[in-house]
Amino acid sequence: MKLYYSPGSCSLAVHIVLREANLPHELAKVDLWKHKTASGGDYYLINPKGSVPALEFDGGLLTEGPAITQYLADRYAPALVPANGTLERARLQEMLNYLSSEYHKSFTPLFYLAPSDDATDAQRPVIAKLAYLNSVLEDGRAYLMGDAFSVADAYLFALTRWCVKFRISLDAFSAFNGYMARVEARPAVKAALQAEGLEEQYGRR
């Protein structure tokens, strides 16, 4: 398997799931601004969408993080997803849809601000989504869907790491700092961060 990724992007979620499943894989770094692979190739020729993640395997190419992580978990690491056809699986898909369509997209304006711009207005949608997600976590559950780590945690962790980049404090969200430290402490997560050259941000809190 080959994962096309950009360090610290949402593709980190797939990278984490690959390592949680102990799957051999190759990493192919992509420059998302130039749409070039590390070897200089045109990434649009690999993935016409131009985005990451994309997973290349014997069945072809699969794109979109929630689809990739569910496929990998169903096939290789069923502990990371509830069984298909159950209400619990529908709840997982409900959360993945929220993370993808609401939380993930709420960060988009922040990526296009100039360093000198006031980010206050652009931060507000992210903060609103954090408030909802914190309300889910603050009942004492260890992970987003309950007591077991799932593919939704890999996605939430990858996205929430952007809060540091965009100077959004988690201090107002009582459940989040502990949650992020708990996910970051997982060996598969540590290995993915190291492989992408990313620093741990929460273990030292």
C-alpha atoms as an extended CHARMM CRD file, in Angstrom:
* protein
*
       205  EXT
         1         1  MET       CA              0.0000000000        0.0000000000        0.0000000000  PROA      1               0.0000000000
         2         2  LYS       CA              1.1060000000        3.5410000000       -0.7180000000  PROA      2               0.0000000000
         3         3  LEU       CA             -0.3230000000        6.5130000000        1.1550000000  PROA      3               0.0000000000
         4         4  TYR       CA             -0.1260000000        9.8790000000       -0.5550000000  PROA      4               0.0000000000
         5         5  TYR       CA              0.0550000000       12.3970000000        2.2630000000  PROA      5               0.0000000000
         6         6  SER       CA              1.0730000000       15.8690000000        3.3150000000  PROA      6               0.0000000000
         7         7  PRO       CA              2.6790000000       16.1530000000        6.7740000000  PROA      7               0.0000000000
         8         8  GLY       CA              0.1730000000       17.1930000000        9.4280000000  PROA      8               0.0000000000
         9         9  SER       CA             -2.7660000000       17.3490000000        7.0260000000  PROA      9               0.0000000000
        10        10  CYS       CA             -5.9710000000       15.3370000000        7.3730000000  PROA      10              0.0000000000
        11        11  SER       CA             -4.1010000000       12.4280000000        5.7680000000  PROA      11              0.0000000000
        12        12  LEU       CA             -2.5410000000       11.9050000000        9.2030000000  PROA      12              0.0000000000
        13        13  ALA       CA             -5.7610000000       10.1210000000       10.1850000000  PROA      13              0.0000000000
        14        14  VAL       CA             -5.2200000000        7.4480000000        7.5230000000  PROA      14              0.0000000000
        15        15  HSD       CA             -1.5530000000        7.1840000000        8.4600000000  PROA      15              0.0000000000
        16        16  ILE       CA             -2.5470000000        6.5220000000       12.0790000000  PROA      16              0.0000000000
        17        17  VAL       CA             -5.0530000000        3.8490000000       11.0630000000  PROA      17              0.0000000000
        18        18  LEU       CA             -2.4550000000        2.1160000000        8.8790000000  PROA      18              0.0000000000
        19        19  ARG       CA             -0.1770000000        1.9130000000       11.9040000000  PROA      19              0.0000000000
        20        20  GLU       CA             -2.9690000000        0.9000000000       14.2870000000  PROA      20              0.0000000000
        21        21  ALA       CA             -3.6520000000       -1.9810000000       11.8870000000  PROA      21              0.0000000000
        22        22  ASN       CA              0.0720000000       -2.8320000000       11.6320000000  PROA      22              0.0000000000
        23        23  LEU       CA             -0.1370000000       -2.6770000000        7.8470000000  PROA      23              0.0000000000
        24        24  PRO       CA              3.0580000000       -2.4100000000        5.7920000000  PROA      24              0.0000000000
        25        25  HSD       CA              2.8670000000        0.7590000000        3.7470000000  PROA      25              0.0000000000
        26        26  GLU       CA              4.8880000000        3.2770000000        1.7760000000  PROA      26              0.0000000000
        27        27  LEU       CA              4.5690000000        7.0110000000        2.3040000000  PROA      27              0.0000000000
        28        28  ALA       CA              4.5290000000        9.3250000000       -0.7210000000  PROA      28              0.0000000000
        29        29  LYS       CA              4.7870000000       12.9910000000        0.2450000000  PROA      29              0.0000000000
        30        30  VAL       CA              2.7460000000       15.5170000000       -1.7470000000  PROA      30              0.0000000000
        31        31  ASP       CA              3.2010000000       19.2790000000       -2.0160000000  PROA      31              0.0000000000
        32        32  LEU       CA             -0.4280000000       20.3920000000       -1.9420000000  PROA      32              0.0000000000
        33        33  TRP       CA              0.2920000000       23.9430000000       -3.1130000000  PROA      33              0.0000000000
        34        34  LYS       CA              2.1590000000       22.7920000000       -6.2120000000  PROA      34              0.0000000000
        35        35  HSD       CA              0.3130000000       19.4660000000       -6.5750000000  PROA      35              0.0000000000
        36        36  LYS       CA              3.6130000000       17.6950000000       -7.0310000000  PROA      36              0.0000000000
        37        37  THR       CA              4.9230000000       14.4720000000       -5.5440000000  PROA      37              0.0000000000
        38        38  ALA       CA              8.3220000000       14.3940000000       -3.8740000000  PROA      38              0.0000000000
        39        39  SER       CA              9.7900000000       13.0650000000       -7.1300000000  PROA      39              0.0000000000
        40        40  GLY       CA              8.3590000000       16.0380000000       -9.0640000000  PROA      40              0.0000000000
        41        41  GLY       CA              5.4670000000       14.1710000000      -10.6380000000  PROA      41              0.0000000000
        42        42  ASP       CA              2.0840000000       15.7510000000      -11.3360000000  PROA      42              0.0000000000
        43        43  TYR       CA             -0.1340000000       14.6350000000       -8.4730000000  PROA      43              0.0000000000
        44        44  TYR       CA             -3.2830000000       15.2800000000      -10.5290000000  PROA      44              0.0000000000
        45        45  LEU       CA             -2.2670000000       12.3120000000      -12.6800000000  PROA      45              0.0000000000
        46        46  ILE       CA             -2.4880000000       10.1190000000       -9.5830000000  PROA      46              0.0000000000
        47        47  ASN       CA             -5.5110000000       11.7060000000       -7.9260000000  PROA      47              0.0000000000
        48        48  PRO       CA             -7.5280000000       14.0400000000      -10.1730000000  PROA      48              0.0000000000
        49        49  LYS       CA             -9.0530000000       15.6210000000       -7.0530000000  PROA      49              0.0000000000
        50        50  GLY       CA             -5.6050000000       16.9240000000       -6.1470000000  PROA      50              0.0000000000
        51        51  SER       CA             -6.1570000000       16.3360000000       -2.4400000000  PROA      51              0.0000000000
        52        52  VAL       CA             -4.8120000000       13.9800000000        0.1880000000  PROA      52              0.0000000000
        53        53  PRO       CA             -5.1880000000       11.3610000000        1.4570000000  PROA      53              0.0000000000
        54        54  ALA       CA             -5.1390000000        8.8990000000       -1.3910000000  PROA      54              0.0000000000
        55        55  LEU       CA             -4.3690000000        5.2260000000       -0.8640000000  PROA      55              0.0000000000
        56        56  GLU       CA             -2.9390000000        3.1550000000       -3.6660000000  PROA      56              0.0000000000
        57        57  PHE       CA             -3.3390000000       -0.6000000000       -3.3190000000  PROA      57              0.0000000000
        58        58  ASP       CA             -4.0910000000       -3.7120000000       -5.3520000000  PROA      58              0.0000000000
        59        59  GLY       CA             -7.7080000000       -2.6260000000       -5.7850000000  PROA      59              0.0000000000
        60        60  GLY       CA             -6.7030000000        0.6900000000       -7.3160000000  PROA      60              0.0000000000
        61        61  LEU       CA             -6.8760000000        4.1200000000       -5.7020000000  PROA      61              0.0000000000
        62        62  LEU       CA             -9.1660000000        5.0890000000       -2.8440000000  PROA      62              0.0000000000
        63        63  THR       CA             -9.6450000000        8.7030000000       -1.7610000000  PROA      63              0.0000000000
        64        64  GLU       CA            -11.4390000000       10.6030000000        1.0490000000  PROA      64              0.0000000000
        65        65  GLY       CA            -10.2060000000        9.9410000000        4.5710000000  PROA      65              0.0000000000
        66        66  PRO       CA            -13.4160000000        8.6120000000        6.1690000000  PROA      66              0.0000000000
        67        67  ALA       CA            -13.8730000000        6.1230000000        3.3240000000  PROA      67              0.0000000000
        68        68  ILE       CA            -10.2430000000        4.9820000000        3.4710000000  PROA      68              0.0000000000
        69        69  THR       CA            -10.1440000000        4.5610000000        7.2380000000  PROA      69              0.0000000000
        70        70  GLN       CA            -13.3910000000        2.5700000000        7.3110000000  PROA      70              0.0000000000
        71        71  TYR       CA            -12.1720000000        0.3310000000        4.5000000000  PROA      71              0.0000000000
        72        72  LEU       CA             -8.8710000000       -0.3410000000        6.2730000000  PROA      72              0.0000000000
        73        73  ALA       CA            -10.5530000000       -0.9930000000        9.6010000000  PROA      73              0.0000000000
        74        74  ASP       CA            -13.2400000000       -3.2740000000        8.1550000000  PROA      74              0.0000000000
        75        75  ARG       CA            -10.6530000000       -5.3320000000        6.3600000000  PROA      75              0.0000000000
        76        76  TYR       CA             -7.6480000000       -5.3110000000        8.6770000000  PROA      76              0.0000000000
        77        77  ALA       CA             -8.5120000000       -3.8440000000       12.0880000000  PROA      77              0.0000000000
        78        78  PRO       CA            -12.1810000000       -4.4560000000       12.9820000000  PROA      78              0.0000000000
        79        79  ALA       CA            -11.6250000000       -3.2690000000       16.5500000000  PROA      79              0.0000000000
        80        80  LEU       CA            -11.4760000000        0.2790000000       15.1400000000  PROA      80              0.0000000000
        81        81  VAL       CA            -15.0660000000        0.2490000000       13.8390000000  PROA      81              0.0000000000
        82        82  PRO       CA            -18.4090000000       -1.1680000000       14.9820000000  PROA      82              0.0000000000
        83        83  ALA       CA            -19.8750000000       -3.9010000000       12.8060000000  PROA      83              0.0000000000
        84        84  ASN       CA            -21.6960000000       -2.9190000000        9.6350000000  PROA      84              0.0000000000
        85        85  GLY       CA            -25.4610000000       -2.8190000000        9.9550000000  PROA      85              0.0000000000
        86        86  THR       CA            -25.4710000000       -1.8590000000       13.6290000000  PROA      86              0.0000000000
        87        87  LEU       CA            -26.7240000000        1.3600000000       15.1800000000  PROA      87              0.0000000000
        88        88  GLU       CA            -23.2210000000        1.8590000000       16.5570000000  PROA      88              0.0000000000
        89        89  ARG       CA            -21.8400000000        1.8640000000       13.0100000000  PROA      89              0.0000000000
        90        90  ALA       CA            -24.4480000000        4.4170000000       11.9830000000  PROA      90              0.0000000000
        91        91  ARG       CA            -23.3770000000        6.5520000000       14.9570000000  PROA      91              0.0000000000
        92        92  LEU       CA            -19.7620000000        6.3230000000       13.8010000000  PROA      92              0.0000000000
        93        93  GLN       CA            -20.7370000000        7.3870000000       10.2830000000  PROA      93              0.0000000000
        94        94  GLU       CA            -22.8280000000       10.2050000000       11.7580000000  PROA      94              0.0000000000
        95        95  MET       CA            -19.7410000000       11.4660000000       13.5900000000  PROA      95              0.0000000000
        96        96  LEU       CA            -17.4330000000       11.0290000000       10.5960000000  PROA      96              0.0000000000
        97        97  ASN       CA            -19.8640000000       13.0170000000        8.4620000000  PROA      97              0.0000000000
        98        98  TYR       CA            -19.9070000000       15.7920000000       11.0530000000  PROA      98              0.0000000000
        99        99  LEU       CA            -16.1200000000       15.8610000000       11.2720000000  PROA      99              0.0000000000
       100       100  SER       CA            -15.8070000000       15.9610000000        7.4930000000  PROA      100             0.0000000000
       101       101  SER       CA            -18.5830000000       18.3780000000        6.5370000000  PROA      101             0.0000000000
       102       102  GLU       CA            -18.6140000000       20.6580000000        9.5760000000  PROA      102             0.0000000000
       103       103  TYR       CA            -15.4610000000       20.5380000000       11.6930000000  PROA      103             0.0000000000
       104       104  HSD       CA            -12.9220000000       19.9820000000        8.9060000000  PROA      104             0.0000000000
       105       105  LYS       CA            -14.4490000000       22.6310000000        6.6630000000  PROA      105             0.0000000000
       106       106  SER       CA            -14.6170000000       25.1800000000        9.4690000000  PROA      106             0.0000000000
       107       107  PHE       CA            -10.8120000000       25.4380000000        9.3360000000  PROA      107             0.0000000000
       108       108  THR       CA            -10.7050000000       26.2800000000        5.6160000000  PROA      108             0.0000000000
       109       109  PRO       CA            -10.7650000000       30.1130000000        5.8590000000  PROA      109             0.0000000000
       110       110  LEU       CA             -7.8620000000       30.0370000000        8.3110000000  PROA      110             0.0000000000
       111       111  PHE       CA             -5.5630000000       28.4640000000        5.7270000000  PROA      111             0.0000000000
       112       112  TYR       CA             -5.9930000000       31.4710000000        3.4430000000  PROA      112             0.0000000000
       113       113  LEU       CA             -5.4100000000       34.2770000000        5.9190000000  PROA      113             0.0000000000
       114       114  ALA       CA             -2.2700000000       36.3640000000        5.6300000000  PROA      114             0.0000000000
       115       115  PRO       CA             -0.0480000000       36.3260000000        8.7490000000  PROA      115             0.0000000000
       116       116  SER       CA             -0.9890000000       39.9290000000        9.4380000000  PROA      116             0.0000000000
       117       117  ASP       CA             -4.7520000000       39.3370000000        9.2120000000  PROA      117             0.0000000000
       118       118  ASP       CA             -6.9930000000       39.3170000000       12.2810000000  PROA      118             0.0000000000
       119       119  ALA       CA             -8.0740000000       35.6970000000       12.6320000000  PROA      119             0.0000000000
       120       120  THR       CA            -10.8190000000       36.2830000000       15.1990000000  PROA      120             0.0000000000
       121       121  ASP       CA            -13.7950000000       35.9740000000       12.8420000000  PROA      121             0.0000000000
       122       122  ALA       CA            -12.3060000000       33.0000000000       11.0130000000  PROA      122             0.0000000000
       123       123  GLN       CA            -11.6710000000       31.1960000000       14.2970000000  PROA      123             0.0000000000
       124       124  ARG       CA            -15.2880000000       31.4410000000       15.4740000000  PROA      124             0.0000000000
       125       125  PRO       CA            -16.6980000000       28.5270000000       13.4110000000  PROA      125             0.0000000000
       126       126  VAL       CA            -13.9230000000       26.2350000000       14.6510000000  PROA      126             0.0000000000
       127       127  ILE       CA            -14.5540000000       27.2680000000       18.2520000000  PROA      127             0.0000000000
       128       128  ALA       CA            -18.2820000000       26.5670000000       17.8490000000  PROA      128             0.0000000000
       129       129  LYS       CA            -17.5540000000       23.0510000000       16.5920000000  PROA      129             0.0000000000
       130       130  LEU       CA            -15.0480000000       22.4820000000       19.3930000000  PROA      130             0.0000000000
       131       131  ALA       CA            -17.7710000000       23.3730000000       21.8910000000  PROA      131             0.0000000000
       132       132  TYR       CA            -20.0440000000       20.6820000000       20.4790000000  PROA      132             0.0000000000
       133       133  LEU       CA            -17.3060000000       18.0490000000       20.3570000000  PROA      133             0.0000000000
       134       134  ASN       CA            -16.2740000000       18.9120000000       23.9040000000  PROA      134             0.0000000000
       135       135  SER       CA            -19.8710000000       18.3260000000       25.0160000000  PROA      135             0.0000000000
       136       136  VAL       CA            -19.6210000000       14.8230000000       23.5540000000  PROA      136             0.0000000000
       137       137  LEU       CA            -16.3500000000       14.0790000000       25.3410000000  PROA      137             0.0000000000
       138       138  GLU       CA            -17.1080000000       15.6330000000       28.7050000000  PROA      138             0.0000000000
       139       139  ASP       CA            -19.2490000000       12.7340000000       29.9560000000  PROA      139             0.0000000000
       140       140  GLY       CA            -15.9770000000       11.0220000000       30.8680000000  PROA      140             0.0000000000
       141       141  ARG       CA            -15.6490000000        8.7160000000       27.8900000000  PROA      141             0.0000000000
       142       142  ALA       CA            -12.0800000000        7.9000000000       26.9050000000  PROA      142             0.0000000000
       143       143  TYR       CA            -12.6270000000        8.3250000000       23.1630000000  PROA      143             0.0000000000
       144       144  LEU       CA            -15.0520000000       10.0110000000       20.8370000000  PROA      144             0.0000000000
       145       145  MET       CA            -17.3870000000        7.0470000000       20.3780000000  PROA      145             0.0000000000
       146       146  GLY       CA            -16.9920000000        5.5940000000       23.8690000000  PROA      146             0.0000000000
       147       147  ASP       CA            -14.3140000000        3.6210000000       25.6650000000  PROA      147             0.0000000000
       148       148  ALA       CA            -12.6480000000        2.2140000000       22.5280000000  PROA      148             0.0000000000
       149       149  PHE       CA            -10.3910000000        4.0800000000       20.0930000000  PROA      149             0.0000000000
       150       150  SER       CA            -11.9410000000        4.2530000000       16.6190000000  PROA      150             0.0000000000
       151       151  VAL       CA            -11.2320000000        5.7060000000       13.2010000000  PROA      151             0.0000000000
       152       152  ALA       CA            -13.1870000000        8.8000000000       14.2950000000  PROA      152             0.0000000000
       153       153  ASP       CA            -10.5100000000        9.5090000000       16.9100000000  PROA      153             0.0000000000
       154       154  ALA       CA             -7.7700000000        9.3720000000       14.2890000000  PROA      154             0.0000000000
       155       155  TYR       CA             -9.6530000000       11.9760000000       12.2540000000  PROA      155             0.0000000000
       156       156  LEU       CA            -10.5500000000       14.2330000000       15.1840000000  PROA      156             0.0000000000
       157       157  PHE       CA             -6.9710000000       14.1550000000       16.4510000000  PROA      157             0.0000000000
       158       158  ALA       CA             -5.5150000000       15.0360000000       13.0380000000  PROA      158             0.0000000000
       159       159  LEU       CA             -7.8450000000       18.0100000000       12.6280000000  PROA      159             0.0000000000
       160       160  THR       CA             -7.5970000000       19.3320000000       16.1700000000  PROA      160             0.0000000000
       161       161  ARG       CA             -3.8050000000       19.4900000000       15.9310000000  PROA      161             0.0000000000
       162       162  TRP       CA             -4.3930000000       22.4560000000       13.5930000000  PROA      162             0.0000000000
       163       163  CYS       CA             -5.6010000000       24.5000000000       16.5690000000  PROA      163             0.0000000000
       164       164  VAL       CA             -1.9800000000       25.0820000000       17.5690000000  PROA      164             0.0000000000
       165       165  LYS       CA             -1.1300000000       26.3410000000       14.0930000000  PROA      165             0.0000000000
       166       166  PHE       CA             -4.0640000000       28.7500000000       14.1150000000  PROA      166             0.0000000000
       167       167  ARG       CA             -3.6140000000       29.8610000000       17.7460000000  PROA      167             0.0000000000
       168       168  ILE       CA             -6.9110000000       28.4340000000       18.9650000000  PROA      168             0.0000000000
       169       169  SER       CA             -6.5880000000       27.5170000000       22.6280000000  PROA      169             0.0000000000
       170       170  LEU       CA             -8.2190000000       24.3460000000       23.9260000000  PROA      170             0.0000000000
       171       171  ASP       CA             -8.1640000000       25.6250000000       27.5070000000  PROA      171             0.0000000000
       172       172  ALA       CA            -11.8620000000       26.5310000000       27.4420000000  PROA      172             0.0000000000
       173       173  PHE       CA            -12.7720000000       22.9660000000       26.4590000000  PROA      173             0.0000000000
       174       174  SER       CA            -12.3330000000       20.8890000000       29.5800000000  PROA      174             0.0000000000
       175       175  ALA       CA            -12.2690000000       17.4800000000       27.9230000000  PROA      175             0.0000000000
       176       176  PHE       CA             -9.9820000000       18.2360000000       25.0060000000  PROA      176             0.0000000000
       177       177  ASN       CA             -6.4850000000       18.5430000000       26.4480000000  PROA      177             0.0000000000
       178       178  GLY       CA             -6.7840000000       15.2130000000       28.2390000000  PROA      178             0.0000000000
       179       179  TYR       CA             -8.3240000000       13.6370000000       25.1570000000  PROA      179             0.0000000000
       180       180  MET       CA             -5.5990000000       14.8700000000       22.8150000000  PROA      180             0.0000000000
       181       181  ALA       CA             -2.8690000000       13.6940000000       25.2050000000  PROA      181             0.0000000000
       182       182  ARG       CA             -4.5410000000       10.2780000000       25.4660000000  PROA      182             0.0000000000
       183       183  VAL       CA             -4.6860000000        9.8340000000       21.6970000000  PROA      183             0.0000000000
       184       184  GLU       CA             -1.1590000000       11.1610000000       21.1950000000  PROA      184             0.0000000000
       185       185  ALA       CA              0.1650000000        8.6360000000       23.7180000000  PROA      185             0.0000000000
       186       186  ARG       CA             -0.8850000000        5.6900000000       21.5600000000  PROA      186             0.0000000000
       187       187  PRO       CA              2.1630000000        3.9810000000       20.0150000000  PROA      187             0.0000000000
       188       188  ALA       CA              0.6750000000        4.0620000000       16.5100000000  PROA      188             0.0000000000
       189       189  VAL       CA              0.0170000000        7.7890000000       16.7900000000  PROA      189             0.0000000000
       190       190  LYS       CA              3.5290000000        8.4760000000       18.0760000000  PROA      190             0.0000000000
       191       191  ALA       CA              4.9830000000        6.4570000000       15.1960000000  PROA      191             0.0000000000
       192       192  ALA       CA              2.9010000000        8.3140000000       12.5970000000  PROA      192             0.0000000000
       193       193  LEU       CA              3.9120000000       11.7050000000       13.9900000000  PROA      193             0.0000000000
       194       194  GLN       CA              7.5750000000       10.7290000000       13.9960000000  PROA      194             0.0000000000
       195       195  ALA       CA              7.4060000000        9.3930000000       10.4380000000  PROA      195             0.0000000000
       196       196  GLU       CA              5.9020000000       12.6990000000        9.2440000000  PROA      196             0.0000000000
       197       197  GLY       CA              8.4330000000       14.7820000000       11.1520000000  PROA      197             0.0000000000
       198       198  LEU       CA              5.7990000000       16.2440000000       13.4700000000  PROA      198             0.0000000000
       199       199  GLU       CA              6.3120000000       17.1860000000       17.0980000000  PROA      199             0.0000000000
       200       200  GLU       CA              4.1790000000       15.8210000000       19.9050000000  PROA      200             0.0000000000
       201       201  GLN       CA              2.1030000000       18.6810000000       21.2830000000  PROA      201             0.0000000000
       202       202  TYR       CA              0.0500000000       17.3100000000       24.1410000000  PROA      202             0.0000000000
       203       203  GLY       CA              2.0650000000       14.7320000000       26.0660000000  PROA      203             0.0000000000
       204       204  ARG       CA              4.0490000000       17.4180000000       27.8310000000  PROA      204             0.0000000000
       205       205  ARG       CA              0.9570000000       19.0990000000       29.2640000000  PROA      205             0.0000000000
